[in-house]
Short mmCIF file of C-alpha atoms in Angstrom, two decimals:
data_model
loop_
_atom_site.label_atom_id
_atom_site.label_comp_id
_atom_site.label_asym_id
_atom_site.label_seq_id
_atom_site.Cartn_x
_atom_site.Cartn_y
_atom_site.Cartn_z
CA UNK N 181 105.17 100.64 95.52
CA UNK N 182 107.92 102.81 96.95
CA UNK N 183 110.44 101.44 99.42
CA UNK N 184 108.97 103.51 102.24
CA UNK N 185 105.44 102.26 101.49
CA UNK N 186 106.70 98.68 101.55
CA UNK N 187 108.50 99.34 104.84
CA UNK N 188 105.32 100.79 106.34
CA UNK N 189 103.36 97.73 105.19
CA UNK N 190 105.94 95.42 106.81
CA UNK N 191 105.77 97.34 110.08
CA UNK N 192 101.98 97.30 110.15
CA UNK N 193 102.01 93.58 109.37
CA UNK N 194 104.01 92.96 112.56
CA UNK N 195 101.28 94.51 114.73
CA UNK N 196 98.44 92.60 116.35
CA UNK N 197 95.24 92.64 114.28
CA UNK N 198 93.51 95.27 116.42
CA UNK N 199 96.49 97.62 116.10
CA UNK N 200 96.61 96.94 112.35
CA UNK N 201 93.03 98.18 112.12
CA UNK N 202 93.99 101.31 114.05
CA UNK N 203 97.00 101.92 111.78
CA UNK N 204 94.81 101.45 108.71
CA UNK N 205 92.26 103.98 109.94
CA UNK N 206 95.03 106.42 110.84
CA UNK N 207 96.65 106.19 107.40
CA UNK N 208 93.23 106.48 105.77
CA UNK N 209 92.59 109.72 107.72
CA UNK N 210 95.97 111.08 106.62
CA UNK N 211 95.25 110.36 102.97
CA UNK N 212 91.74 111.81 103.13
CA UNK N 213 93.04 114.95 104.86
CA UNK N 214 95.64 115.34 102.12
CA UNK N 215 93.24 114.60 99.24
CA UNK N 216 89.60 114.19 100.30
CA UNK N 217 88.27 113.45 96.82
CA UNK N 218 91.31 111.53 95.47
CA UNK N 219 92.06 114.09 92.74
CA UNK N 220 95.65 115.03 93.57
CA UNK N 221 98.44 113.36 91.69
CA UNK N 222 101.75 112.14 93.00
CA UNK N 223 105.03 113.30 91.47
CA UNK N 224 105.35 110.14 89.31
CA UNK N 225 101.73 110.53 88.15
CA UNK N 226 102.33 114.20 87.31
CA UNK N 227 105.42 113.26 85.32
CA UNK N 228 103.47 110.61 83.37
CA UNK N 229 100.71 113.13 82.60
CA UNK N 230 103.24 115.74 81.44
CA UNK N 231 104.86 113.21 79.09
CA UNK N 232 101.44 112.19 77.74
CA UNK N 233 100.38 115.80 77.19
CA UNK N 234 103.59 116.55 75.27
CA UNK N 235 103.31 113.49 73.02
CA UNK N 236 100.29 114.26 70.88
CA UNK N 237 97.72 114.13 73.68
CA UNK N 238 94.25 115.20 72.57
CA UNK N 239 92.04 116.80 75.24
CA UNK N 240 88.70 115.05 75.66
CA UNK N 241 86.72 118.15 74.67
CA UNK N 242 88.49 118.17 71.28
CA UNK N 243 87.43 114.61 70.38
CA UNK N 244 84.47 114.14 68.07
CA UNK N 245 82.93 111.18 69.92
CA UNK N 246 80.28 110.71 67.21
CA UNK N 247 82.90 110.27 64.47
CA UNK N 248 85.75 108.26 66.01
CA UNK N 249 86.55 106.60 62.70
CA UNK N 250 88.24 109.78 61.47
CA UNK N 251 91.01 109.19 64.07
CA UNK N 252 91.95 105.80 62.58
CA UNK N 253 94.07 107.31 59.83
#
């Protein structure tokens, strides 16, 4: 969790329960507006994917799922 996310959580935790619910719904709306189907990646996630793709990553459509034993060499 980033420092800012932790700070936000601390601030929300100080609110009364009813206001916490409001804050939760507000943040949820922000996230859904930014990425309604949860398919976007954050910068750290993008960096991890780039590293994986450059390190011998095999795309799913190139895997012979019926003969996985041939990859155990």
